[in-house]
Amino acid sequence: MIRSVAAHDADAVYGLMCQLEDCELPREPFDAIFEAQLAAPGQHAFVYVSDDAEPRVLGFINMRIEGQLHHAADIAEIMELVVDETARSGGIGGALFARACEAARDAGCEQIELTSNARRHDAHRFYENHGMTRTHVKFVMPF
């Protein structure tokens, strides 16, 4: 089942984000950002919840929608998409991606985009298999 993320999902989403980044993220700033994003009008986040007797969050997608000057339109950007490592390759990521695309279309977005770390080759194949194309190069400078 896919539903909108809720405040009570914070622990599960935190665990998934730690899996995604392969490290333990600092919890206090994570919680502050999670809470702020729940209240942000352009933020859309969904979780995939198992239908077990004791349901658990198996996947998470986080997307923001904002007007971008260089498009002169609203654009949806996936910020995070992660599936629990024990549940990968079972269609959860595809279902979450489809739900985000639906929300972006419903909001009138011109397109959906994302950035994926260069080392995530499996993720790149996933996005290309779901109709996305590589069009940009991202540059970063840590502080």
PDB file of C-alpha atoms in Angstrom:
ATOM      1  CA  MET A   1       0.000   0.000   0.000  1.00  0.00           C
ATOM      2  CA  ILE A   2       1.256   3.477  -0.853  1.00  0.00           C
ATOM      3  CA  ARG A   3       0.186   6.411   1.289  1.00  0.00           C
ATOM      4  CA  SER A   4       1.370   9.904   2.096  1.00  0.00           C
ATOM      5  CA  VAL A   5       4.152  10.034   4.629  1.00  0.00           C
ATOM      6  CA  ALA A   6       3.146  10.983   8.187  1.00  0.00           C
ATOM      7  CA  ALA A   7       4.969  12.178  11.302  1.00  0.00           C
ATOM      8  CA  HIS A   8       4.838   8.677  12.814  1.00  0.00           C
ATOM      9  CA  ASP A   9       6.949   7.415   9.868  1.00  0.00           C
ATOM     10  CA  ALA A  10      10.030   9.352  11.011  1.00  0.00           C
ATOM     11  CA  ASP A  11      11.882   6.344  12.482  1.00  0.00           C
ATOM     12  CA  ALA A  12      11.258   4.163   9.433  1.00  0.00           C
ATOM     13  CA  VAL A  13      12.219   6.904   6.978  1.00  0.00           C
ATOM     14  CA  TYR A  14      15.339   7.647   9.020  1.00  0.00           C
ATOM     15  CA  GLY A  15      16.366   4.000   8.755  1.00  0.00           C
ATOM     16  CA  LEU A  16      15.808   4.015   5.004  1.00  0.00           C
ATOM     17  CA  MET A  17      17.819   7.210   4.567  1.00  0.00           C
ATOM     18  CA  CYS A  18      20.695   5.649   6.512  1.00  0.00           C
ATOM     19  CA  GLN A  19      20.544   2.654   4.152  1.00  0.00           C
ATOM     20  CA  LEU A  20      20.527   4.967   1.133  1.00  0.00           C
ATOM     21  CA  GLU A  21      23.564   6.891   2.324  1.00  0.00           C
ATOM     22  CA  ASP A  22      25.281   3.833   3.827  1.00  0.00           C
ATOM     23  CA  CYS A  23      25.948   5.649   7.097  1.00  0.00           C
ATOM     24  CA  GLU A  24      24.223   6.747  10.270  1.00  0.00           C
ATOM     25  CA  LEU A  25      22.916  10.249   9.666  1.00  0.00           C
ATOM     26  CA  PRO A  26      22.751  12.753  12.542  1.00  0.00           C
ATOM     27  CA  ARG A  27      19.262  12.257  13.957  1.00  0.00           C
ATOM     28  CA  GLU A  28      18.461  15.719  15.329  1.00  0.00           C
ATOM     29  CA  PRO A  29      18.908  17.604  12.030  1.00  0.00           C
ATOM     30  CA  PHE A  30      17.166  14.766  10.173  1.00  0.00           C
ATOM     31  CA  ASP A  31      14.116  15.114  12.455  1.00  0.00           C
ATOM     32  CA  ALA A  32      14.029  18.902  12.035  1.00  0.00           C
ATOM     33  CA  ILE A  33      14.164  18.638   8.239  1.00  0.00           C
ATOM     34  CA  PHE A  34      11.606  15.797   8.166  1.00  0.00           C
ATOM     35  CA  GLU A  35       9.171  17.852  10.265  1.00  0.00           C
ATOM     36  CA  ALA A  36       9.673  20.965   8.123  1.00  0.00           C
ATOM     37  CA  GLN A  37       9.111  19.010   4.920  1.00  0.00           C
ATOM     38  CA  LEU A  38       5.865  17.548   6.245  1.00  0.00           C
ATOM     39  CA  ALA A  39       4.540  21.095   6.511  1.00  0.00           C
ATOM     40  CA  ALA A  40       5.995  22.435   3.240  1.00  0.00           C
ATOM     41  CA  PRO A  41       3.345  23.047   0.568  1.00  0.00           C
ATOM     42  CA  GLY A  42       5.519  21.989  -2.398  1.00  0.00           C
ATOM     43  CA  GLN A  43       6.721  18.782  -0.779  1.00  0.00           C
ATOM     44  CA  HIS A  44       5.151  15.426  -1.666  1.00  0.00           C
ATOM     45  CA  ALA A  45       6.346  12.266   0.061  1.00  0.00           C
ATOM     46  CA  PHE A  46       4.972   8.738   0.022  1.00  0.00           C
ATOM     47  CA  VAL A  47       5.753   5.485   1.788  1.00  0.00           C
ATOM     48  CA  TYR A  48       5.158   1.929   0.684  1.00  0.00           C
ATOM     49  CA  VAL A  49       3.795  -0.081   3.609  1.00  0.00           C
ATOM     50  CA  SER A  50       3.740  -3.885   3.727  1.00  0.00           C
ATOM     51  CA  ASP A  51       0.399  -5.632   4.152  1.00  0.00           C
ATOM     52  CA  ASP A  52       1.768  -7.945   6.860  1.00  0.00           C
ATOM     53  CA  ALA A  53       0.030  -8.503  10.188  1.00  0.00           C
ATOM     54  CA  GLU A  54       2.485  -5.925  11.533  1.00  0.00           C
ATOM     55  CA  PRO A  55       2.821  -3.431   8.659  1.00  0.00           C
ATOM     56  CA  ARG A  56       6.210  -1.834   8.108  1.00  0.00           C
ATOM     57  CA  VAL A  57       7.522   0.846   5.801  1.00  0.00           C
ATOM     58  CA  LEU A  58       9.466  -0.796   2.966  1.00  0.00           C
ATOM     59  CA  GLY A  59      10.030   2.205   0.723  1.00  0.00           C
ATOM     60  CA  PHE A  60      10.021   5.982   0.615  1.00  0.00           C
ATOM     61  CA  ILE A  61       9.971   8.648  -2.083  1.00  0.00           C
ATOM     62  CA  ASN A  62      10.335  12.361  -1.464  1.00  0.00           C
ATOM     63  CA  MET A  63       9.577  14.928  -4.158  1.00  0.00           C
ATOM     64  CA  ARG A  64       9.378  18.687  -4.280  1.00  0.00           C
ATOM     65  CA  ILE A  65       7.521  20.778  -6.790  1.00  0.00           C
ATOM     66  CA  GLU A  66       8.650  24.288  -7.545  1.00  0.00           C
ATOM     67  CA  GLY A  67       8.496  26.848 -10.283  1.00  0.00           C
ATOM     68  CA  GLN A  68      11.790  27.096 -12.128  1.00  0.00           C
ATOM     69  CA  LEU A  69      12.670  30.179 -14.128  1.00  0.00           C
ATOM     70  CA  HIS A  70      14.647  28.313 -16.786  1.00  0.00           C
ATOM     71  CA  HIS A  71      11.561  26.219 -17.561  1.00  0.00           C
ATOM     72  CA  ALA A  72       8.977  28.934 -16.924  1.00  0.00           C
ATOM     73  CA  ALA A  73       6.950  26.111 -15.389  1.00  0.00           C
ATOM     74  CA  ASP A  74       6.540  23.924 -12.335  1.00  0.00           C
ATOM     75  CA  ILE A  75       8.995  21.036 -12.187  1.00  0.00           C
ATOM     76  CA  ALA A  76       8.888  17.984  -9.921  1.00  0.00           C
ATOM     77  CA  GLU A  77      12.207  16.840  -8.505  1.00  0.00           C
ATOM     78  CA  ILE A  78      12.656  13.536  -6.719  1.00  0.00           C
ATOM     79  CA  MET A  79      14.929  14.197  -3.771  1.00  0.00           C
ATOM     80  CA  GLU A  80      15.088  10.657  -2.385  1.00  0.00           C
ATOM     81  CA  LEU A  81      13.820   7.255  -3.448  1.00  0.00           C
ATOM     82  CA  VAL A  82      14.831   4.221  -1.418  1.00  0.00           C
ATOM     83  CA  VAL A  83      13.539   0.703  -0.878  1.00  0.00           C
ATOM     84  CA  ASP A  84      14.545  -1.363   2.130  1.00  0.00           C
ATOM     85  CA  GLU A  85      17.477  -3.575   1.175  1.00  0.00           C
ATOM     86  CA  THR A  86      15.476  -6.671   2.157  1.00  0.00           C
ATOM     87  CA  ALA A  87      12.671  -5.812  -0.287  1.00  0.00           C
ATOM     88  CA  ARG A  88      14.467  -4.587  -3.408  1.00  0.00           C
ATOM     89  CA  SER A  89      13.693  -5.826  -6.934  1.00  0.00           C
ATOM     90  CA  GLY A  90      10.081  -6.569  -6.027  1.00  0.00           C
ATOM     91  CA  GLY A  91       8.350  -3.623  -7.708  1.00  0.00           C
ATOM     92  CA  ILE A  92       8.203  -1.294  -4.697  1.00  0.00           C
ATOM     93  CA  GLY A  93      10.509   1.309  -6.237  1.00  0.00           C
ATOM     94  CA  GLY A  94       8.544   1.242  -9.483  1.00  0.00           C
ATOM     95  CA  ALA A  95       5.261   1.674  -7.629  1.00  0.00           C
ATOM     96  CA  LEU A  96       6.622   4.636  -5.657  1.00  0.00           C
ATOM     97  CA  PHE A  97       8.053   6.185  -8.814  1.00  0.00           C
ATOM     98  CA  ALA A  98       4.691   5.814 -10.579  1.00  0.00           C
ATOM     99  CA  ARG A  99       2.909   7.432  -7.624  1.00  0.00           C
ATOM    100  CA  ALA A 100       5.300  10.395  -7.687  1.00  0.00           C
ATOM    101  CA  CYS A 101       4.795  10.794 -11.453  1.00  0.00           C
ATOM    102  CA  GLU A 102       1.034  10.759 -10.924  1.00  0.00           C
ATOM    103  CA  ALA A 103       1.275  13.455  -8.241  1.00  0.00           C
ATOM    104  CA  ALA A 104       3.533  15.568 -10.483  1.00  0.00           C
ATOM    105  CA  ARG A 105       1.146  15.295 -13.434  1.00  0.00           C
ATOM    106  CA  ASP A 106      -1.837  16.100 -11.206  1.00  0.00           C
ATOM    107  CA  ALA A 107       0.009  19.221  -9.999  1.00  0.00           C
ATOM    108  CA  GLY A 108       0.517  20.347 -13.598  1.00  0.00           C
ATOM    109  CA  CYS A 109       4.283  19.844 -13.707  1.00  0.00           C
ATOM    110  CA  GLU A 110       6.077  20.047 -17.037  1.00  0.00           C
ATOM    111  CA  GLN A 111       8.458  17.215 -16.120  1.00  0.00           C
ATOM    112  CA  ILE A 112       9.953  15.147 -13.329  1.00  0.00           C
ATOM    113  CA  GLU A 113      13.690  15.011 -12.723  1.00  0.00           C
ATOM    114  CA  LEU A 114      16.242  13.826 -10.203  1.00  0.00           C
ATOM    115  CA  THR A 115      19.929  13.602  -9.449  1.00  0.00           C
ATOM    116  CA  SER A 116      21.535  10.249  -8.688  1.00  0.00           C
ATOM    117  CA  ASN A 117      25.014   9.684  -7.303  1.00  0.00           C
ATOM    118  CA  ALA A 118      27.429   8.528 -10.009  1.00  0.00           C
ATOM    119  CA  ARG A 119      28.221   5.332  -8.079  1.00  0.00           C
ATOM    120  CA  ARG A 120      24.580   4.122  -8.077  1.00  0.00           C
ATOM    121  CA  HIS A 121      24.650   2.205 -11.350  1.00  0.00           C
ATOM    122  CA  ASP A 122      21.650   0.023 -10.430  1.00  0.00           C
ATOM    123  CA  ALA A 123      19.622   3.151  -9.706  1.00  0.00           C
ATOM    124  CA  HIS A 124      20.595   4.635 -13.070  1.00  0.00           C
ATOM    125  CA  ARG A 125      19.344   1.502 -14.848  1.00  0.00           C
ATOM    126  CA  PHE A 126      16.130   1.648 -12.798  1.00  0.00           C
ATOM    127  CA  TYR A 127      15.423   5.249 -13.854  1.00  0.00           C
ATOM    128  CA  GLU A 128      16.268   4.597 -17.486  1.00  0.00           C
ATOM    129  CA  ASN A 129      14.007   1.518 -17.451  1.00  0.00           C
ATOM    130  CA  HIS A 130      11.223   3.779 -16.167  1.00  0.00           C
ATOM    131  CA  GLY A 131      11.524   6.221 -19.072  1.00  0.00           C
ATOM    132  CA  MET A 132      14.009   8.785 -17.779  1.00  0.00           C
ATOM    133  CA  THR A 133      16.969   9.997 -19.848  1.00  0.00           C
ATOM    134  CA  ARG A 134      20.369  11.344 -18.800  1.00  0.00           C
ATOM    135  CA  THR A 135      20.489  14.999 -19.764  1.00  0.00           C
ATOM    136  CA  HIS A 136      22.599  16.866 -17.197  1.00  0.00           C
ATOM    137  CA  VAL A 137      25.807  16.714 -15.205  1.00  0.00           C
ATOM    138  CA  LYS A 138      25.694  17.735 -11.546  1.00  0.00           C
ATOM    139  CA  PHE A 139      28.542  19.572  -9.849  1.00  0.00           C
ATOM    140  CA  VAL A 140      28.994  19.779  -6.074  1.00  0.00           C
ATOM    141  CA  MET A 141      31.404  21.519  -3.704  1.00  0.00           C
ATOM    142  CA  PRO A 142      31.316  20.394  -0.079  1.00  0.00           C
ATOM    143  CA  PHE A 143      31.823  22.974   2.664  1.00  0.00           C
TER     144      PHE A 143
END
